[in-house]
Structures are given as C-alpha cells and as structure tokens.
Coordinates of C-alpha atoms in Angstrom, one line a residue:
M1 CA 46.2 131.6 89.3
P2 CA 48.8 133.9 87.7
A3 CA 50.6 132.1 84.9
P4 CA 54.3 132.1 86.0
R5 CA 56.0 131.5 82.7
H6 CA 53.7 132.3 79.9
A7 CA 54.7 131.7 76.3
I8 CA 56.3 134.6 74.6
K9 CA 55.4 135.4 71.0
Q10 CA 58.0 136.2 68.5
D11 CA 56.8 139.8 68.3
Q12 CA 59.3 141.3 70.7
N13 CA 57.5 144.7 70.8
A14 CA 54.3 143.3 72.2
T15 CA 53.8 143.2 75.9
A16 CA 53.3 139.6 76.9
R17 CA 50.1 139.4 78.9
P18 CA 48.7 135.8 79.2
S19 CA 45.2 134.9 78.6
G20 CA 43.0 134.4 81.6
P21 CA 39.7 135.4 83.2
R22 CA 38.2 138.7 82.3
R23 CA 39.9 141.5 84.1
T24 CA 37.3 143.1 86.3
A25 CA 34.7 141.0 88.0
R26 CA 33.7 143.6 90.6
P27 CA 33.6 147.4 90.7
L28 CA 36.5 149.0 92.6
G29 CA 34.1 150.1 95.4
I30 CA 33.1 146.5 96.0
L31 CA 36.7 145.5 96.0
L32 CA 37.6 148.1 98.6
L33 CA 34.7 147.0 100.8
G34 CA 35.9 143.5 100.5
L35 CA 39.4 144.5 101.6
L36 CA 38.0 146.4 104.6
A37 CA 35.9 143.4 105.6
L38 CA 38.5 140.7 105.2
L39 CA 41.8 142.4 106.1
P40 CA 42.4 142.7 109.9
P41 CA 42.4 146.2 111.3
S42 CA 45.7 147.7 112.2
G43 CA 46.7 146.7 115.7
S44 CA 43.7 144.4 116.2
S45 CA 45.4 141.0 115.9
A46 CA 46.7 140.9 119.4
A47 CA 43.4 141.9 120.9
A48 CA 41.5 139.3 119.0
Q49 CA 43.8 136.5 120.1
A50 CA 43.2 134.6 123.3
P51 CA 45.9 135.4 125.9
N52 CA 47.5 131.9 125.9
E53 CA 46.6 131.0 122.3
P54 CA 49.7 130.8 120.0
A55 CA 49.4 132.7 116.8
A56 CA 48.8 130.5 113.7
P57 CA 51.9 130.5 111.6
I58 CA 51.2 132.0 108.2
Q59 CA 53.8 129.8 106.5
G60 CA 52.0 126.7 107.7
T61 CA 48.8 127.8 105.9
A62 CA 50.4 129.3 102.8
A63 CA 49.7 126.3 100.6
M64 CA 46.0 126.2 101.7
T65 CA 45.6 129.9 101.3
G66 CA 47.3 129.9 97.9
E67 CA 45.0 127.1 96.7
K68 CA 41.9 129.0 97.9
A69 CA 43.2 132.2 96.1
R70 CA 43.8 130.3 92.9
Q71 CA 40.3 128.9 93.1
A72 CA 38.9 132.4 93.6
M73 CA 40.9 133.6 90.6
A74 CA 39.5 130.8 88.4
A75 CA 36.0 131.8 89.5
G76 CA 36.7 135.4 88.6
D77 CA 36.4 136.5 92.3
F78 CA 39.5 138.7 92.2
A79 CA 38.6 140.6 95.4
E80 CA 38.6 137.4 97.3
A81 CA 41.8 136.2 95.7
Y82 CA 43.5 139.6 96.5
C83 CA 42.4 139.4 100.2
L84 CA 43.6 135.8 100.5
W85 CA 47.0 136.6 99.1
R86 CA 47.5 140.0 100.7
R87 CA 48.1 138.8 104.3
P88 CA 50.8 136.2 103.5
A89 CA 52.3 138.7 101.0
D90 CA 52.6 141.3 103.7
A91 CA 54.2 138.6 106.0
G92 CA 56.9 137.9 103.4
D93 CA 55.5 135.0 101.4
A94 CA 57.2 135.2 98.0
E95 CA 54.6 133.3 96.0
A96 CA 51.8 135.5 97.4
Q97 CA 53.9 138.6 96.6
F98 CA 54.3 137.4 93.0
A99 CA 50.6 136.8 92.7
I100 CA 49.7 140.3 94.0
G101 CA 52.1 141.8 91.5
W102 CA 50.5 139.8 88.7
M103 CA 47.1 141.1 89.7
Y104 CA 48.3 144.7 89.5
H105 CA 50.1 144.1 86.1
N106 CA 47.0 142.6 84.5
G107 CA 44.3 144.6 86.2
Y108 CA 42.6 141.6 87.8
G109 CA 40.1 143.4 90.0
L110 CA 42.4 146.4 90.3
S111 CA 43.4 149.3 88.1
I112 CA 46.5 148.3 86.1
D113 CA 49.5 149.7 88.0
D114 CA 52.9 148.5 86.8
A115 CA 54.7 150.5 89.4
R116 CA 52.9 148.6 92.1
A117 CA 53.5 145.3 90.2
V118 CA 57.2 146.1 90.2
E119 CA 57.1 146.8 93.9
W120 CA 55.6 143.4 94.7
W121 CA 57.6 141.5 92.2
R122 CA 60.8 143.0 93.6
R123 CA 59.9 141.8 97.0
A124 CA 59.4 138.3 95.7
A125 CA 62.6 138.4 93.5
S126 CA 64.7 139.5 96.5
Q127 CA 63.8 136.1 98.0
G128 CA 65.0 134.3 94.8
H129 CA 61.6 133.9 93.2
A130 CA 62.5 132.9 89.6
D131 CA 59.1 133.7 88.1
A132 CA 59.2 137.2 89.7
H133 CA 62.6 137.8 88.0
F134 CA 61.1 136.7 84.7
A135 CA 58.2 139.0 85.1
L136 CA 60.4 141.9 85.9
G137 CA 62.7 141.2 83.0
N138 CA 59.9 141.0 80.6
L139 CA 58.3 144.2 81.9
F140 CA 61.5 146.2 81.8
R141 CA 62.2 144.8 78.3
T142 CA 59.0 146.3 76.9
G143 CA 58.2 149.0 79.4
G144 CA 54.8 149.3 81.0
K145 CA 52.1 151.7 82.1
D146 CA 54.0 154.8 83.2
L147 CA 57.1 152.6 83.4
P148 CA 60.0 153.3 80.9
R149 CA 62.0 150.5 79.2
D150 CA 65.3 149.6 80.9
R151 CA 67.2 147.1 78.9
N152 CA 70.0 146.7 81.5
L153 CA 67.5 145.9 84.3
A154 CA 65.7 143.5 81.9
I155 CA 69.0 141.6 81.4
D156 CA 69.7 141.6 85.1
H157 CA 66.4 139.9 85.9
L158 CA 66.2 137.6 82.9
L159 CA 69.6 136.1 83.9
K160 CA 68.1 135.2 87.2
A161 CA 64.9 133.6 85.8
D162 CA 64.3 129.9 85.5
P163 CA 66.7 128.5 82.8
D164 CA 63.8 126.5 81.4
S165 CA 61.6 129.6 80.9
D166 CA 61.5 131.8 77.8
A167 CA 64.2 134.0 79.3
G168 CA 66.7 133.0 76.7
L169 CA 64.3 134.0 73.9
L170 CA 63.7 137.4 75.5
L171 CA 67.5 137.9 75.9
R172 CA 68.0 137.2 72.3
G173 CA 65.3 139.7 71.5
I174 CA 67.2 142.4 73.4
I175 CA 70.5 141.4 71.7
A176 CA 68.8 141.6 68.3
E177 CA 67.7 145.2 68.9
N178 CA 71.4 146.1 68.5
H179 CA 70.9 149.1 70.7
A180 CA 74.2 151.1 70.9
S181 CA 73.6 152.1 74.5
I182 CA 74.0 148.6 75.8
R183 CA 76.5 147.3 73.2
A184 CA 79.3 146.8 75.8
R185 CA 76.9 144.9 78.1
I186 CA 75.7 142.7 75.3
A187 CA 79.3 141.9 74.3
A188 CA 80.1 140.9 77.9
L189 CA 77.0 138.7 77.9
L190 CA 77.9 137.0 74.6
Q191 CA 81.5 136.4 75.8
S192 CA 80.2 134.8 79.0
G193 CA 79.1 131.8 76.8
D194 CA 75.9 131.5 78.7
A195 CA 74.2 128.4 77.1
R196 CA 70.7 129.9 77.8
L197 CA 71.3 132.4 75.0
G198 CA 71.1 129.7 72.3
S199 CA 73.3 128.3 69.6
Y200 CA 76.8 129.6 69.0
L201 CA 78.4 129.4 65.5
R202 CA 81.8 130.0 64.2
V203 CA 83.0 131.4 60.8
D204 CA 84.0 128.4 58.7
A205 CA 85.8 130.3 56.0
A206 CA 88.8 132.5 55.6
L207 CA 86.5 135.6 55.6
A208 CA 82.7 136.1 56.0
N209 CA 80.8 139.3 55.3
L210 CA 78.3 140.4 58.0
R211 CA 75.5 142.1 56.1
A212 CA 72.7 144.4 57.0
G213 CA 70.1 142.0 55.6
P214 CA 69.5 138.4 54.4
G215 CA 71.1 138.7 51.0
T216 CA 74.1 139.9 49.0
P217 CA 72.4 143.1 47.8
H218 CA 72.5 144.3 51.5
P219 CA 75.5 146.4 52.5
I220 CA 78.4 144.9 54.4
L221 CA 78.6 145.9 58.1
A222 CA 81.8 144.0 58.9
T223 CA 84.1 141.2 57.6
L224 CA 84.7 138.4 60.1
Q225 CA 87.8 136.3 60.3
A226 CA 88.0 132.5 60.3
D227 CA 86.8 130.9 63.6
E228 CA 85.2 134.2 64.9
Q229 CA 82.2 133.3 67.0
V230 CA 78.6 134.5 66.7
L231 CA 75.4 133.8 68.5
E232 CA 72.5 132.7 66.2
L233 CA 69.4 135.0 66.7
H234 CA 67.2 134.1 63.8
R235 CA 67.1 132.3 60.5
E236 CA 65.5 133.3 57.2
G237 CA 66.0 130.7 54.5
R238 CA 69.8 130.0 54.2
W239 CA 70.7 133.2 56.0
H240 CA 71.4 133.5 59.7
R241 CA 70.9 136.6 61.7
V242 CA 73.8 136.6 64.3
A243 CA 75.5 138.7 66.9
R244 CA 79.3 138.9 66.9
T245 CA 80.5 137.8 70.3
A246 CA 83.4 140.2 70.2
D247 CA 81.3 143.4 70.3
G248 CA 77.6 142.4 69.9
L249 CA 77.3 143.8 66.4
V250 CA 74.2 142.2 64.7
G251 CA 74.0 141.2 61.0
W252 CA 73.4 138.4 58.6
I253 CA 75.7 135.7 57.3
H254 CA 75.1 133.0 54.7
E255 CA 74.9 129.4 56.2
S256 CA 77.7 128.2 53.9
L257 CA 80.1 130.3 55.8
L258 CA 79.2 129.0 59.3
A259 CA 79.6 125.9 61.4
K260 CA 78.5 125.0 64.9
A261 CA 80.8 126.0 67.8
A262 CA 80.9 125.5 71.5
P263 CA 80.5 128.8 73.3
T264 CA 83.5 130.1 75.2
G265 CA 83.1 129.3 78.9
A266 CA 79.8 127.4 78.2
R267 CA 77.9 126.2 81.3
P268 CA 77.8 122.5 81.8

C-alpha cells in the first residue's frame, strides 16, 4: 500500500521516499505479460458481457479491489497490484490513480518515471485527493527523475494537502531557502497568516537585528522595528531562524528580542 503521508526528515534536500517492500519483484517482461493477461483488450468488454447483464459498477468494487491491491503490494507482487489498480484508475478512481503514481515514483515493479507519476497524481489531485497534492508538492519541491524543481508548483500543491500532514514542514523548508525568485510569493504566503506554517513571533524590543547566522559575529541583514512579525523556521540554542512577514527575508534573531504573536488573518 502506498504510504500517503510519510514522515519527512529535516534534510530538506533529500527526496522523501518511504521505506517499503523491495522495488522490483518481477522482471519487466513478466510485468508486461501480466498486464496483457489481466487487462481487458480494447473494445472487448461489450462483447464479453451478456446482452441483458448490467455492467458491474467499478465504484462499488473499489474498496475490495483496493484491498486486494494492497495485499499484493505487501506480498511484493507489484504486477498484480498494478493490474488491480489500473482499471479503476482509468475509470477515474482517485485512490487508484494515486497508487499508480506512487508505483511509478518508487519503481515498484516499474521503471522509475516521475513524469508518469506526476500524470497520475495530477488526475487524483484534480478530484481533491489531498495525498496526491502532498506527493506533487514534495516532488516539485525537490525535483525528480528528469523533472526539474518548481517551488511555485510545490507551494500550490502543499497548500491543498491535508493540514495534518507534513505540508507545513515542507513549506517552511521552501521559505527557509530564501530564494529570490519566489520572494514575493513567500511574502504573500507569510502575510496570509496561514496557521499551517507554524509559530508567528513579534519583535519585543524597540529594534532587533536580523543576522545572517545564529550569533552576534554574523553580519546584520536588516533591523526590525517593534512589533514587526516573523515566522519561526528553526531554533538553534537561544537563536531563532525566522522569515520576516513583510518581505520573506530570512535571518536569525536572539530570543530575548522576540515574543509570541497571533498571525495576521490566522485561520480559526
């Protein structure tokens, strides 16, 4: 069974791939033979069906099919899992589409193909599948096999992921990169006060220096005024790495100069 919301390690440059069964249980040739044997030939479904027999609704059997596919995955029979999921995925089942994408992303019985993974995850995400949004956000955050990074697309999808997932952690990782190309997008995101981003703080002094590192020997990047708000990204000792909500500028401030603050426009 594909792990929908896997734990994300703090190393933001590592592609998060969950642990699971070994990748290839069968040679590709066997997989293709399995597909040919188990997938119905094009145009043959009507001929195989009795004239007055109603077609079995795929939705009605989706749960049963999904359970069989998960059991096949657990047993390392990736070809069987693929064939079980492929028919409902083609028919529009979002959970099956997500699973097929996961198999392509991780190379479970298939060659790793992130472009195909994105294709299937986008189908699922278009139906509001939160885990597909998370998977897309994480993949565009890091880039994949023959797939370039796209921080804007990563943000788009992570904002639509399950609020209880690690989406907030990944969003903070993107903010912490402090990439100039998306500084305006980050500033807008910070000013939205989205509570999923984490803890907001305010400057609790007349002035507070935002430094390039956690300590006074590091150069000053900017000087913040009293009550200016920042988003906490990381903490090292008594120093907080923060992003200024006004413009997304990232730096370090000593804890003695900060206090907790409610984010502007925070969600209930």
